[in-house]
Tab-separated table of C-alpha atoms and ligand atoms in Angstrom:
chain	number	residue	atom	x	y	z
A	1416	MET	CA	19.348	28.243	9.404
A	1417	ALA	CA	17.692	26.421	6.616
A	1418	PHE	CA	17.387	22.942	5.235
A	1419	ARG	CA	20.595	21.150	4.199
A	1420	SER	CA	21.758	22.041	0.708
A	1421	ASP	CA	21.436	18.366	-0.270
A	1422	PHE	CA	17.987	18.065	1.321
A	1423	LEU	CA	15.865	15.465	-0.448
A	1424	TRP	CA	12.436	16.830	-1.360
A	1425	GLY	CA	9.982	14.447	-2.885
A	1426	GLY	CA	6.969	12.225	-2.490
A	1427	ALA	CA	6.176	8.721	-1.254
A	1428	THR	CA	4.141	5.765	-2.499
A	1429	ALA	CA	3.800	2.021	-1.908
A	1430	ALA	CA	3.415	-0.677	-4.554
A	1431	ASN	CA	0.221	-2.252	-3.246
A	1432	GLN	CA	-1.569	1.100	-3.091
A	1433	TYR	CA	-0.168	2.608	-6.278
A	1434	GLU	CA	1.079	0.114	-8.810
A	1435	GLY	CA	-1.775	-2.136	-9.913
A	1436	GLY	CA	-0.872	-4.530	-12.726
A	1437	MET	CA	-1.781	-7.317	-10.348
A	1438	GLN	CA	-2.074	-9.985	-13.029
A	1439	GLU	CA	0.601	-8.628	-15.298
A	1440	GLY	CA	4.251	-9.385	-15.719
A	1441	GLY	CA	4.084	-12.670	-13.844
A	1442	LYS	CA	3.348	-11.074	-10.475
A	1443	GLY	CA	2.176	-13.401	-7.717
A	1444	LEU	CA	-0.635	-12.708	-5.307
A	1445	SER	CA	0.303	-10.721	-2.242
A	1446	VAL	CA	-1.567	-10.171	1.018
A	1447	PRO	CA	-3.170	-6.780	0.145
A	1448	ASP	CA	-4.533	-8.381	-3.049
A	1449	VAL	CA	-7.094	-10.171	-0.901
A	1450	MET	CA	-8.220	-7.005	0.887
A	1451	SER	CA	-11.416	-5.377	-0.360
A	1452	GLY	CA	-12.185	-1.673	-0.541
A	1453	GLY	CA	-14.032	0.107	2.255
A	1454	THR	CA	-14.611	3.677	3.367
A	1455	ARG	CA	-14.361	5.584	6.604
A	1456	MET	CA	-17.872	4.371	7.453
A	1457	THR	CA	-17.720	0.853	6.004
A	1458	PRO	CA	-15.135	-1.828	6.704
A	1459	ARG	CA	-12.795	-3.437	4.258
A	1460	TYR	CA	-12.550	-7.205	4.341
A	1461	ILE	CA	-9.666	-9.570	4.244
A	1462	THR	CA	-10.936	-12.582	2.350
A	1463	ASN	CA	-9.767	-16.148	2.042
A	1464	GLY	CA	-8.291	-15.817	-1.446
A	1465	ILE	CA	-9.940	-13.776	-4.179
A	1466	LEU	CA	-13.690	-14.197	-3.827
A	1467	PRO	CA	-16.478	-13.180	-6.210
A	1468	GLY	CA	-18.492	-10.113	-5.255
A	1469	TYR	CA	-15.625	-8.144	-3.721
A	1470	HIS	CA	-13.795	-5.160	-5.172
A	1471	TYR	CA	-10.054	-5.449	-4.539
A	1472	PRO	CA	-8.506	-2.003	-5.034
A	1473	SER	CA	-4.857	-3.115	-5.144
A	1474	HIS	CA	-5.423	-5.080	-8.369
A	1475	GLU	CA	-5.513	-1.970	-10.464
A	1476	ALA	CA	-4.744	0.693	-7.842
A	1477	VAL	CA	-3.963	3.837	-9.860
A	1478	ASP	CA	-2.004	1.894	-12.418
A	1479	PHE	CA	1.515	3.212	-11.928
A	1480	TYR	CA	2.390	0.004	-13.753
A	1481	HIS	CA	1.347	1.662	-16.999
A	1482	HIS	CA	1.602	5.333	-15.997
A	1483	TYR	CA	5.110	5.371	-14.540
A	1484	LYS	CA	6.579	7.503	-17.304
A	1485	GLU	CA	3.859	10.096	-16.998
A	1486	ASP	CA	3.997	10.149	-13.193
A	1487	ILE	CA	7.766	10.434	-12.986
A	1488	ALA	CA	7.694	13.239	-15.567
A	1489	LEU	CA	5.210	15.071	-13.318
A	1490	TYR	CA	7.491	14.517	-10.313
A	1491	ALA	CA	10.351	15.943	-12.327
A	1492	GLU	CA	8.204	18.934	-13.237
A	1493	MET	CA	7.712	19.628	-9.534
A	1494	GLY	CA	11.460	19.325	-9.057
A	1495	PHE	CA	11.497	16.112	-6.976
A	1496	GLN	CA	14.975	15.082	-5.924
A	1497	CYS	CA	13.692	11.890	-4.359
A	1498	PHE	CA	10.889	9.438	-5.046
A	1499	ARG	CA	9.950	6.938	-2.371
A	1500	MET	CA	8.401	3.768	-3.739
A	1501	SER	CA	8.354	0.128	-2.791
A	1502	ILE	CA	9.161	-3.047	-4.635
A	1503	ASN	CA	6.437	-5.639	-4.472
A	1504	TRP	CA	8.159	-8.810	-3.316
A	1505	ALA	CA	5.598	-10.955	-5.188
A	1506	ARG	CA	6.546	-9.276	-8.458
A	1507	ILE	CA	10.126	-10.469	-7.995
A	1508	TYR	CA	9.393	-13.835	-6.368
A	1509	PRO	CA	5.711	-14.610	-7.098
A	1510	THR	CA	5.339	-17.126	-4.283
A	1511	GLY	CA	8.412	-16.043	-2.368
A	1512	GLU	CA	9.978	-19.474	-2.839
A	1513	GLU	CA	11.037	-19.740	-6.485
A	1514	ALA	CA	14.635	-20.655	-7.173
A	1515	LYS	CA	14.932	-17.820	-9.674
A	1516	PRO	CA	13.445	-14.327	-9.748
A	1517	ASN	CA	10.756	-13.316	-12.220
A	1518	GLN	CA	12.570	-11.528	-15.028
A	1519	GLU	CA	9.564	-9.444	-16.062
A	1520	GLY	CA	9.270	-8.098	-12.539
A	1521	LEU	CA	12.943	-7.192	-12.471
A	1522	ASP	CA	12.572	-5.469	-15.836
A	1523	PHE	CA	9.641	-3.385	-14.662
A	1524	TYR	CA	11.488	-1.808	-11.740
A	1525	ARG	CA	14.600	-1.325	-13.857
A	1526	LYS	CA	12.510	0.722	-16.278
A	1527	VAL	CA	11.142	2.766	-13.384
A	1528	PHE	CA	14.656	3.455	-12.059
A	1529	GLU	CA	15.900	4.337	-15.556
A	1530	GLU	CA	13.122	6.856	-15.801
A	1531	CYS	CA	14.046	8.378	-12.425
A	1532	LYS	CA	17.678	8.542	-13.509
A	1533	LYS	CA	16.727	10.410	-16.642
A	1534	TYR	CA	15.493	13.278	-14.450
A	1535	GLY	CA	18.090	12.996	-11.699
A	1536	ILE	CA	15.499	11.759	-9.191
A	1537	LYS	CA	16.946	9.515	-6.470
A	1538	PRO	CA	14.760	6.525	-5.661
A	1539	LEU	CA	14.246	5.705	-1.986
A	1540	VAL	CA	13.066	2.124	-2.048
A	1541	THR	CA	11.118	0.282	0.637
A	1542	LEU	CA	11.728	-3.450	0.507
A	1543	SER	CA	8.550	-4.376	2.337
A	1544	HIS	CA	5.633	-1.976	2.496
A	1545	TYR	CA	2.617	-3.738	3.977
A	1546	GLU	CA	2.813	-6.674	1.606
A	1547	LEU	CA	4.017	-10.240	1.542
A	1548	PRO	CA	3.640	-12.980	-1.094
A	1549	TYR	CA	0.281	-14.498	-0.168
A	1550	HIS	CA	1.724	-17.976	-0.470
A	1551	LEU	CA	4.107	-17.246	2.427
A	1552	ALA	CA	1.249	-16.008	4.566
A	1553	LYS	CA	-0.713	-19.186	3.886
A	1554	LYS	CA	2.097	-21.700	4.092
A	1555	TYR	CA	4.120	-20.323	6.990
A	1556	GLY	CA	1.709	-18.060	8.837
A	1557	GLY	CA	3.681	-15.034	7.698
A	1558	TRP	CA	6.568	-13.610	9.687
A	1559	ALA	CA	5.767	-15.749	12.719
A	1560	ASP	CA	7.984	-18.355	11.039
A	1561	ARG	CA	11.754	-17.817	11.105
A	1562	LYS	CA	11.956	-19.280	7.619
A	1563	LEU	CA	10.832	-15.906	6.277
A	1564	ILE	CA	14.148	-14.310	7.210
A	1565	GLU	CA	15.990	-16.526	4.734
A	1566	LEU	CA	13.395	-15.986	1.990
A	1567	PHE	CA	13.371	-12.235	2.524
A	1568	LEU	CA	17.156	-12.081	2.326
A	1569	ARG	CA	17.110	-13.954	-0.960
A	1570	TYR	CA	14.754	-11.323	-2.339
A	1571	CYS	CA	16.967	-8.563	-0.883
A	1572	GLU	CA	20.093	-10.017	-2.436
A	1573	THR	CA	18.380	-10.072	-5.809
A	1574	VAL	CA	17.222	-6.463	-5.739
A	1575	PHE	CA	20.361	-5.050	-4.078
A	1576	THR	CA	22.458	-6.662	-6.801
A	1577	GLU	CA	20.150	-5.840	-9.702
A	1578	TYR	CA	19.644	-2.197	-8.848
A	1579	LYS	CA	22.858	-1.118	-7.163
A	1580	GLU	CA	23.612	1.215	-10.014
A	1581	TYR	CA	20.301	3.036	-9.501
A	1582	VAL	CA	19.315	2.817	-5.845
A	1583	LYS	CA	21.463	4.240	-3.059
A	1584	HIS	CA	18.774	4.646	-0.396
A	1585	TRP	CA	16.797	1.734	0.984
A	1586	ILE	CA	14.246	1.250	3.751
A	1587	THR	CA	13.780	-2.271	5.090
A	1588	PHE	CA	10.250	-2.492	6.575
A	1589	ASN	CA	7.561	0.158	6.405
A	1590	GLU	CA	6.247	1.104	9.856
A	1591	ILE	CA	7.857	-1.966	11.381
A	1592	ASN	CA	6.513	-1.026	14.819
A	1593	ILE	CA	2.928	-1.635	13.723
A	1594	LEU	CA	3.570	-5.237	14.752
A	1595	ALA	CA	4.086	-4.064	18.319
A	1596	MET	CA	0.872	-2.104	18.280
A	1597	GLY	CA	-2.013	-4.534	18.104
A	1598	VAL	CA	-4.231	-6.676	15.991
A	1599	TYR	CA	-4.067	-4.774	12.682
A	1600	GLY	CA	-0.283	-5.131	12.730
A	1601	ASN	CA	-0.678	-8.870	12.246
A	1602	ILE	CA	-2.137	-8.424	8.782
A	1603	MET	CA	-0.456	-5.310	7.456
A	1604	GLY	CA	2.910	-5.848	9.059
A	1605	GLY	CA	3.265	-9.548	9.660
A	1606	GLY	CA	1.242	-11.342	7.007
A	1607	ILE	CA	-0.475	-13.193	9.871
A	1608	LEU	CA	-4.043	-13.663	8.710
A	1609	PRO	CA	-7.297	-14.199	10.591
A	1610	GLU	CA	-9.287	-17.347	9.903
A	1611	GLY	CA	-12.601	-17.079	8.082
A	1612	GLU	CA	-13.934	-16.400	4.616
A	1613	ALA	CA	-14.148	-12.628	5.052
A	1614	VAL	CA	-13.038	-10.732	8.126
A	1615	ALA	CA	-13.877	-7.039	8.555
A	1616	VAL	CA	-10.992	-4.688	9.203
A	1617	GLY	CA	-10.442	-0.946	8.851
A	1618	THR	CA	-11.388	2.151	10.766
A	1619	ALA	CA	-15.149	1.644	10.416
A	1620	VAL	CA	-15.234	-1.380	12.684
A	1621	THR	CA	-14.046	-2.271	16.105
A	1622	VAL	CA	-11.639	-4.917	14.996
A	1623	ASP	CA	-12.057	-8.324	16.570
A	1624	GLU	CA	-8.968	-8.737	18.706
A	1625	SER	CA	-9.693	-12.248	19.877
A	1626	TRP	CA	-7.436	-13.875	17.285
A	1627	ASP	CA	-4.462	-11.681	18.163
A	1628	ILE	CA	-1.743	-13.670	19.909
A	1629	PRO	CA	0.874	-11.249	21.290
A	1630	GLN	CA	3.428	-14.059	21.583
A	1631	ARG	CA	3.113	-14.754	17.868
A	1632	ARG	CA	3.050	-11.090	16.935
A	1633	TYR	CA	6.187	-10.176	18.914
A	1634	THR	CA	7.950	-13.237	17.564
A	1635	ALA	CA	7.122	-12.122	14.029
A	1636	LEU	CA	8.458	-8.687	14.859
A	1637	HIS	CA	11.667	-10.175	16.230
A	1638	HIS	CA	12.095	-12.028	12.955
A	1639	GLN	CA	11.596	-8.810	10.999
A	1640	LEU	CA	14.107	-6.981	13.161
A	1641	LEU	CA	16.647	-9.736	12.484
A	1642	ALA	CA	15.839	-9.709	8.777
A	1643	SER	CA	16.225	-5.943	8.716
A	1644	ALA	CA	19.616	-6.062	10.485
A	1645	LYS	CA	20.856	-8.732	8.099
A	1646	ALA	CA	19.573	-6.767	5.118
A	1647	VAL	CA	21.476	-3.677	6.278
A	1648	GLN	CA	24.707	-5.661	6.371
A	1649	MET	CA	23.988	-7.273	3.036
A	1650	ALA	CA	23.256	-3.939	1.341
A	1651	HIS	CA	26.564	-2.556	2.585
A	1652	GLN	CA	28.439	-5.603	1.329
A	1653	ILE	CA	26.850	-5.467	-2.102
A	1654	ASP	CA	27.183	-1.715	-2.425
A	1655	PRO	CA	29.309	0.083	0.176
A	1656	GLU	CA	27.818	3.386	-0.964
A	1657	SER	CA	24.271	2.380	-0.113
A	1658	LYS	CA	22.441	3.851	2.862
A	1659	VAL	CA	19.766	1.865	4.635
A	1660	GLY	CA	17.154	3.220	6.997
A	1661	CYS	CA	14.534	1.910	9.368
A	1662	MET	CA	10.990	3.250	9.150
A	1663	ILE	CA	8.876	3.847	12.223
A	1664	LEU	CA	5.178	4.682	12.405
A	1665	GLY	CA	5.624	7.960	14.266
A	1666	ARG	CA	3.350	7.960	17.248
A	1667	MET	CA	3.660	11.202	19.149
A	1668	ALA	CA	1.919	11.038	22.537
A	1669	TYR	CA	1.397	13.850	25.045
A	1670	PRO	CA	0.179	13.417	28.607
A	1671	TYR	CA	-3.529	14.275	28.548
A	1672	THR	CA	-3.017	16.465	31.644
A	1673	CYS	CA	-0.029	17.432	33.789
A	1674	ASN	CA	-1.045	14.740	36.249
A	1675	PRO	CA	2.129	12.652	36.683
A	1676	GLU	CA	0.016	9.548	36.031
A	1677	ASP	CA	-0.697	10.854	32.541
A	1678	ALA	CA	2.937	11.817	32.014
A	1679	LEU	CA	4.055	8.289	32.842
A	1680	LYS	CA	1.365	6.874	30.602
A	1681	ALA	CA	2.537	9.054	27.702
A	1682	GLN	CA	6.108	7.920	28.273
A	1683	GLN	CA	4.935	4.323	28.121
A	1684	VAL	CA	3.193	4.946	24.818
A	1685	MET	CA	6.280	6.645	23.367
A	1686	ARG	CA	8.532	3.820	24.489
A	1687	HIS	CA	6.294	1.007	23.343
A	1688	ALA	CA	5.295	2.556	20.023
A	1689	ASN	CA	8.461	4.293	18.882
A	1690	TYR	CA	11.523	3.273	20.855
A	1691	TYR	CA	10.977	-0.464	21.106
A	1692	CYS	CA	11.835	-0.912	17.419
A	1693	GLY	CA	13.800	2.308	16.985
A	1694	ASP	CA	16.297	1.273	19.667
A	1695	VAL	CA	16.880	-2.124	18.106
A	1696	GLN	CA	17.368	-0.739	14.619
A	1697	ALA	CA	19.308	2.422	15.433
A	1698	ARG	CA	21.213	1.326	18.563
A	1699	GLY	CA	21.527	-2.397	17.948
A	1700	ALA	CA	19.795	-3.880	20.996
A	1701	TYR	CA	16.409	-4.118	22.665
A	1702	PRO	CA	15.867	-1.283	25.147
A	1703	SER	CA	16.078	-1.692	28.908
A	1704	PHE	CA	12.280	-1.622	29.214
A	1705	ALA	CA	11.761	-4.516	26.762
A	1706	LYS	CA	11.717	-7.228	29.432
A	1707	TRP	CA	9.121	-5.310	31.394
A	1708	LEU	CA	7.031	-4.873	28.268
A	1709	TRP	CA	7.219	-8.558	27.318
A	1710	LYS	CA	6.136	-9.507	30.805
A	1711	LYS	CA	3.197	-7.107	30.624
A	1712	GLU	CA	2.183	-8.515	27.238
A	1713	GLY	CA	2.699	-12.124	28.344
A	1714	VAL	CA	5.454	-12.702	25.812
A	1715	THR	CA	8.666	-14.723	26.027
A	1716	LEU	CA	11.185	-14.245	23.254
A	1717	GLU	CA	13.984	-16.597	22.338
A	1718	ILE	CA	16.880	-14.276	21.661
A	1719	THR	CA	20.035	-16.251	21.000
A	1720	LYS	CA	23.560	-14.870	21.276
A	1721	GLU	CA	23.676	-14.997	17.485
A	1722	ASP	CA	20.473	-12.942	17.285
A	1723	ALA	CA	21.911	-10.322	19.629
A	1724	ASP	CA	25.049	-10.096	17.476
A	1725	THR	CA	22.971	-9.758	14.329
A	1726	LEU	CA	21.031	-6.856	15.806
A	1727	LYS	CA	24.232	-5.216	17.019
A	1728	ASN	CA	25.909	-5.465	13.644
A	1729	GLY	CA	22.956	-4.379	11.559
A	1730	THR	CA	22.184	-0.871	12.744
A	1731	VAL	CA	20.785	1.532	10.198
A	1732	ASP	CA	22.403	4.556	8.550
A	1733	PHE	CA	19.396	6.800	8.978
A	1734	VAL	CA	16.111	6.812	10.834
A	1735	SER	CA	12.950	7.509	8.886
A	1736	PHE	CA	9.377	7.697	10.014
A	1737	SER	CA	5.814	8.593	9.056
A	1738	TYR	CA	4.091	11.422	10.852
A	1739	TYR	CA	0.445	12.370	10.381
A	1740	SER	CA	-0.972	13.195	13.765
A	1741	SER	CA	-0.481	12.956	17.506
A	1742	THR	CA	-2.367	11.436	20.371
A	1743	THR	CA	-2.635	11.881	24.114
A	1744	ALA	CA	-2.358	9.433	26.961
A	1745	THR	CA	-4.332	8.898	30.129
A	1746	ASP	CA	-5.965	6.058	32.004
A	1747	ASP	CA	-9.006	8.209	32.679
A	1748	PRO	CA	-11.870	6.301	31.003
A	1749	THR	CA	-14.143	9.359	30.862
A	1750	VAL	CA	-11.978	11.178	28.295
A	1751	PRO	CA	-13.455	10.879	24.780
A	1752	ILE	CA	-11.486	8.856	22.257
A	1753	ALA	CA	-10.380	10.351	18.950
A	1754	ALA	CA	-10.701	7.662	16.304
A	1755	GLY	CA	-8.508	7.607	13.249
A	1756	ASN	CA	-6.264	4.954	11.848
A	1757	MET	CA	-4.002	3.183	14.299
A	1758	MET	CA	-3.736	6.368	16.346
A	1759	ARG	CA	-6.825	5.825	18.454
A	1760	GLY	CA	-6.352	7.576	21.773
A	1761	PRO	CA	-7.856	10.255	23.998
A	1762	ALA	CA	-8.788	13.350	21.971
A	1763	ASN	CA	-6.663	16.479	22.344
A	1764	PRO	CA	-8.954	19.459	23.023
A	1765	TYR	CA	-6.357	21.903	21.622
A	1766	LEU	CA	-6.265	20.400	18.159
A	1767	THR	CA	-8.581	19.957	15.199
A	1768	SER	CA	-8.760	16.887	13.006
A	1769	SER	CA	-9.119	15.860	9.377
A	1770	ASP	CA	-12.358	14.607	7.828
A	1771	TRP	CA	-11.138	11.108	8.624
A	1772	GLY	CA	-10.671	11.970	12.282
A	1773	TRP	CA	-6.873	12.259	12.250
A	1774	THR	CA	-5.668	14.894	14.676
A	1775	ILE	CA	-3.700	17.664	12.962
A	1776	ASP	CA	-0.606	18.671	14.914
A	1777	PRO	CA	2.375	20.282	13.149
A	1778	LYS	CA	4.081	21.139	16.441
A	1779	GLY	CA	3.938	17.475	17.321
A	1780	LEU	CA	6.238	16.835	14.371
A	1781	HIS	CA	8.687	19.382	15.743
A	1782	TYR	CA	8.587	17.714	19.163
A	1783	TYR	CA	8.933	14.260	17.638
A	1784	LEU	CA	11.928	15.246	15.497
A	1785	ASN	CA	13.694	16.602	18.572
A	1786	GLU	CA	12.932	13.449	20.540
A	1787	MET	CA	14.121	11.104	17.823
A	1788	TYR	CA	17.287	13.045	17.126
A	1789	ASP	CA	18.203	13.375	20.798
A	1790	ARG	CA	17.807	9.648	21.180
A	1791	TYR	CA	19.437	8.335	18.009
A	1792	GLN	CA	21.847	11.015	16.770
A	1793	LYS	CA	21.481	9.728	13.230
A	1794	PRO	CA	20.152	11.627	10.223
A	1795	LEU	CA	16.365	11.638	10.220
A	1796	MET	CA	14.001	11.608	7.293
A	1797	VAL	CA	10.260	12.279	7.237
A	1798	VAL	CA	9.176	9.739	4.636
A	1799	GLU	CA	5.411	10.132	5.064
A	1800	ASN	CA	3.324	13.126	6.010
A	1801	GLY	CA	0.221	14.571	4.447
A	1802	LEU	CA	-3.493	15.211	4.575
A	1803	GLY	CA	-6.078	12.727	3.352
A	1804	ALA	CA	-9.042	14.749	2.086
A	1805	GLU	CA	-11.779	14.761	-0.533
A	1806	ASP	CA	-10.941	16.967	-3.502
A	1807	LYS	CA	-13.317	18.688	-5.889
A	1808	VAL	CA	-12.473	18.998	-9.567
A	1809	GLU	CA	-13.717	22.298	-11.016
A	1810	GLU	CA	-15.172	22.514	-14.505
A	1811	ASP	CA	-11.899	23.763	-15.914
A	1812	GLY	CA	-10.043	20.830	-14.357
A	1813	SER	CA	-8.439	22.819	-11.552
A	1814	ILE	CA	-8.404	21.576	-7.948
A	1815	HIS	CA	-8.131	24.161	-5.201
A	1816	ASP	CA	-6.704	22.135	-2.318
A	1817	THR	CA	-5.839	25.022	-0.012
A	1818	TYR	CA	-6.460	22.791	3.054
A	1819	ARG	CA	-3.648	20.495	1.901
A	1820	ILE	CA	-1.265	23.363	1.250
A	1821	GLU	CA	-2.043	24.728	4.706
A	1822	TYR	CA	-1.379	21.364	6.360
A	1823	LEU	CA	1.902	20.830	4.541
A	1824	ARG	CA	3.095	24.406	5.040
A	1825	GLU	CA	2.678	24.208	8.809
A	1826	HIS	CA	4.470	20.882	9.015
A	1827	ILE	CA	7.369	22.101	6.882
A	1828	ARG	CA	7.656	25.198	9.084
A	1829	GLU	CA	7.995	23.002	12.139
A	1830	MET	CA	10.584	20.827	10.400
A	1831	GLU	CA	12.616	23.910	9.769
A	1832	ALA	CA	12.260	24.995	13.382
A	1833	ALA	CA	13.545	21.586	14.483
A	1834	THR	CA	16.566	21.877	12.187
A	1835	GLU	CA	17.257	25.264	13.775
A	1836	GLU	CA	17.354	23.500	17.112
A	1837	GLY	CA	19.993	21.138	15.788
A	1838	VAL	CA	18.148	18.199	14.216
A	1839	ASP	CA	19.931	16.716	11.204
A	1840	LEU	CA	17.065	16.216	8.770
A	1841	MET	CA	17.998	14.736	5.406
A	1842	GLY	CA	14.728	14.855	3.539
A	1843	TYR	CA	10.969	14.910	3.255
A	1844	THR	CA	8.752	12.770	1.061
A	1845	MET	CA	5.100	13.758	1.230
A	1846	TRP	CA	2.803	10.734	1.359
A	1847	GLY	CA	0.763	9.795	-1.681
A	1848	CYS	CA	2.208	12.388	-4.062
A	1849	THR	CA	-0.124	10.933	-6.678
A	1850	ASP	CA	-3.567	9.996	-5.290
A	1851	LEU	CA	-3.623	6.328	-4.384
A	1852	ILE	CA	-5.549	3.724	-2.390
A	1853	SER	CA	-5.835	4.358	1.339
A	1854	ALA	CA	-4.138	1.733	3.488
A	1855	SER	CA	-6.552	1.882	6.396
A	1856	THR	CA	-9.831	2.115	4.496
A	1857	GLY	CA	-8.987	0.811	1.019
A	1858	GLU	CA	-10.729	3.723	-0.694
A	1859	MET	CA	-9.844	6.319	-3.352
A	1860	ALA	CA	-11.855	9.182	-1.873
A	1861	LYS	CA	-9.213	9.825	0.778
A	1862	ARG	CA	-6.737	11.665	-1.390
A	1863	TYR	CA	-3.280	12.922	-0.450
A	1864	GLY	CA	-1.774	13.832	-3.803
A	1865	PHE	CA	-0.318	16.835	-5.545
A	1866	ILE	CA	-1.587	14.939	-8.580
A	1867	TYR	CA	-5.247	14.005	-8.840
A	1868	VAL	CA	-6.223	10.654	-10.325
A	1869	ASN	CA	-9.601	10.315	-12.008
A	1870	LYS	CA	-10.865	7.184	-10.288
A	1871	ASP	CA	-13.521	6.617	-7.635
A	1872	ASN	CA	-14.115	4.138	-4.830
A	1873	GLU	CA	-15.935	1.705	-7.114
A	1874	GLY	CA	-13.091	1.705	-9.602
A	1875	ASN	CA	-14.739	3.970	-12.234
A	1876	GLY	CA	-12.679	6.606	-14.034
A	1877	ASP	CA	-10.097	6.800	-16.805
A	1878	MET	CA	-7.200	7.314	-14.398
A	1879	SER	CA	-6.109	10.503	-16.079
A	1880	ARG	CA	-3.878	12.749	-13.981
A	1881	LEU	CA	-4.508	16.406	-13.082
A	1882	ARG	CA	-2.292	18.938	-11.308
A	1883	LYS	CA	-3.810	20.302	-8.077
A	1884	ASP	CA	-2.984	23.772	-6.721
A	1885	SER	CA	-0.641	22.057	-4.244
A	1886	PHE	CA	1.385	20.793	-7.226
A	1887	TYR	CA	2.403	24.333	-8.161
A	1888	TRP	CA	2.899	25.279	-4.521
A	1889	TYR	CA	5.239	22.341	-3.819
A	1890	LYS	CA	7.216	23.154	-6.926
A	1891	LYS	CA	8.019	26.572	-5.407
A	1892	VAL	CA	8.818	25.001	-2.047
A	1893	ILE	CA	11.356	22.688	-3.647
A	1894	ALA	CA	12.870	25.391	-5.867
A	1895	SER	CA	13.439	27.600	-2.814
A	1896	ASN	CA	14.652	24.686	-0.618
A	1897	GLY	CA	11.770	25.267	1.748
A	1898	LYS	CA	12.039	29.044	2.022
A	1899	ASP	CA	9.034	29.993	-0.100
A	1900	LEU	CA	6.049	28.462	1.655
A	1901	GLU	CA	3.409	30.980	0.575
B	2335	LIG	C1	0.786	4.820	6.702
B	2335	LIG	C2	1.174	3.820	5.641
B	2335	LIG	C3	0.888	4.220	4.243
B	2335	LIG	C4	-0.269	5.162	4.052
B	2335	LIG	C5	-0.470	6.143	5.168
B	2335	LIG	C6	-1.771	6.899	5.127
B	2335	LIG	O1	0.452	4.172	7.868
B	2335	LIG	O2	2.560	3.542	5.692
B	2335	LIG	O3	0.879	3.071	3.454
B	2335	LIG	O4	-1.372	4.617	3.525
B	2335	LIG	O5	-0.348	5.571	6.432
B	2335	LIG	O6	-2.782	6.106	5.633
B	2335	LIG	P1	-4.185	5.939	4.938
B	2335	LIG	O7	-3.863	5.474	3.566
B	2335	LIG	O8	-4.905	4.943	5.723
B	2335	LIG	O9	-4.815	7.273	4.952
């Protein structure tokens, strides 16, 4: 067995972490534009508007806005068949409420898609990747207001119509389940902002959870699930050939021990984190455990008959997810916690972790693929996976990122093993194919790319691009359809 002959190999990015051009082409402010840069050890801040004295990494990011031709040519050189990117809503509708879209924004993405077409690269486009026009966050309190469904669909209609000739694969919301998972989900997922001039967030701080209102957060998520279901239907109406997927933050949880208590706990984590949203988007209804979960979280949701029909009629064509690491589950308070992104949980003594504390677990991907395919029986796609690490540029400009190659190789091996066991896997887009800004810490130093970008945490550097060793390695992987992993 091997990967499908039409397997989509490629890389993934997101506008707010990659594009820059914040004040160009009529773009409006979006939520990440008011988030400062941090590091693993220092927090990033979400500020009340753009304030003096803060460095906001999304404003320039790594300037795909001006480097798109060069970057796409490099992707073509590696043999990419697919390029995952997102459209920044505020580039199309600067406040989210204009009567007409911003022509310059439309033109920019058209040029990007033209460039992909030139090389036969299929774009996989996320409609909402951790961003929202800032105006909508301020005026409506983000997705907590049902009004956002209508505004989002207007934006969807515009881009589905404009780009139907170029884009056949869409993803509605990036890591939609982050809204089910706690306080950080409010900001990144829901555009629900904390009050205050500057609030610390990120992995370096214990985030203040006091302003998190589960009722509001789950309501916002319900609105996104409705918006997603409606967008699926709309995409199919506008272009019957289009395929639309959901995107789940893959949270793989093992029982910490074989104590049945731990096994039940792990099942709870899997259900809450993965299946709560996955079931709605892939099966068309909230799962049987939803009522129990709402009760536990003190949430009451208004789900009308019309809402239920919307969810039923808007199931996705494929199920995509991000996978970086796994966690374990137990209620035993003496077990040490492994930090790292949103995956905080008891540390797994069998596994090592990255320099940012993310547990490395290729077999977990295998397990997760089997679980997701058994449950949904729809084509799966790994749309984010990779290793955030510091890279060293040698004097001759080479970058020997053997650690990254090793990480990717082991994960691809396990993907293949899962396909041998029957999983229908349609593609793989490695996260951050060109180095970009980290979502959790807002820094440059945490690099994922096959392509190095000369820029540091403070924003210094000419942004020139360099090929890392992994660039040449991935090129061979793609050319051999995953057979040559050495
Ligand atoms: C996912 C996000 C991405 C990306 C990735 C890596 O959760 O969808 O946007 O950033 O994680 O995370 P980080 O950038 O924090 O290393």
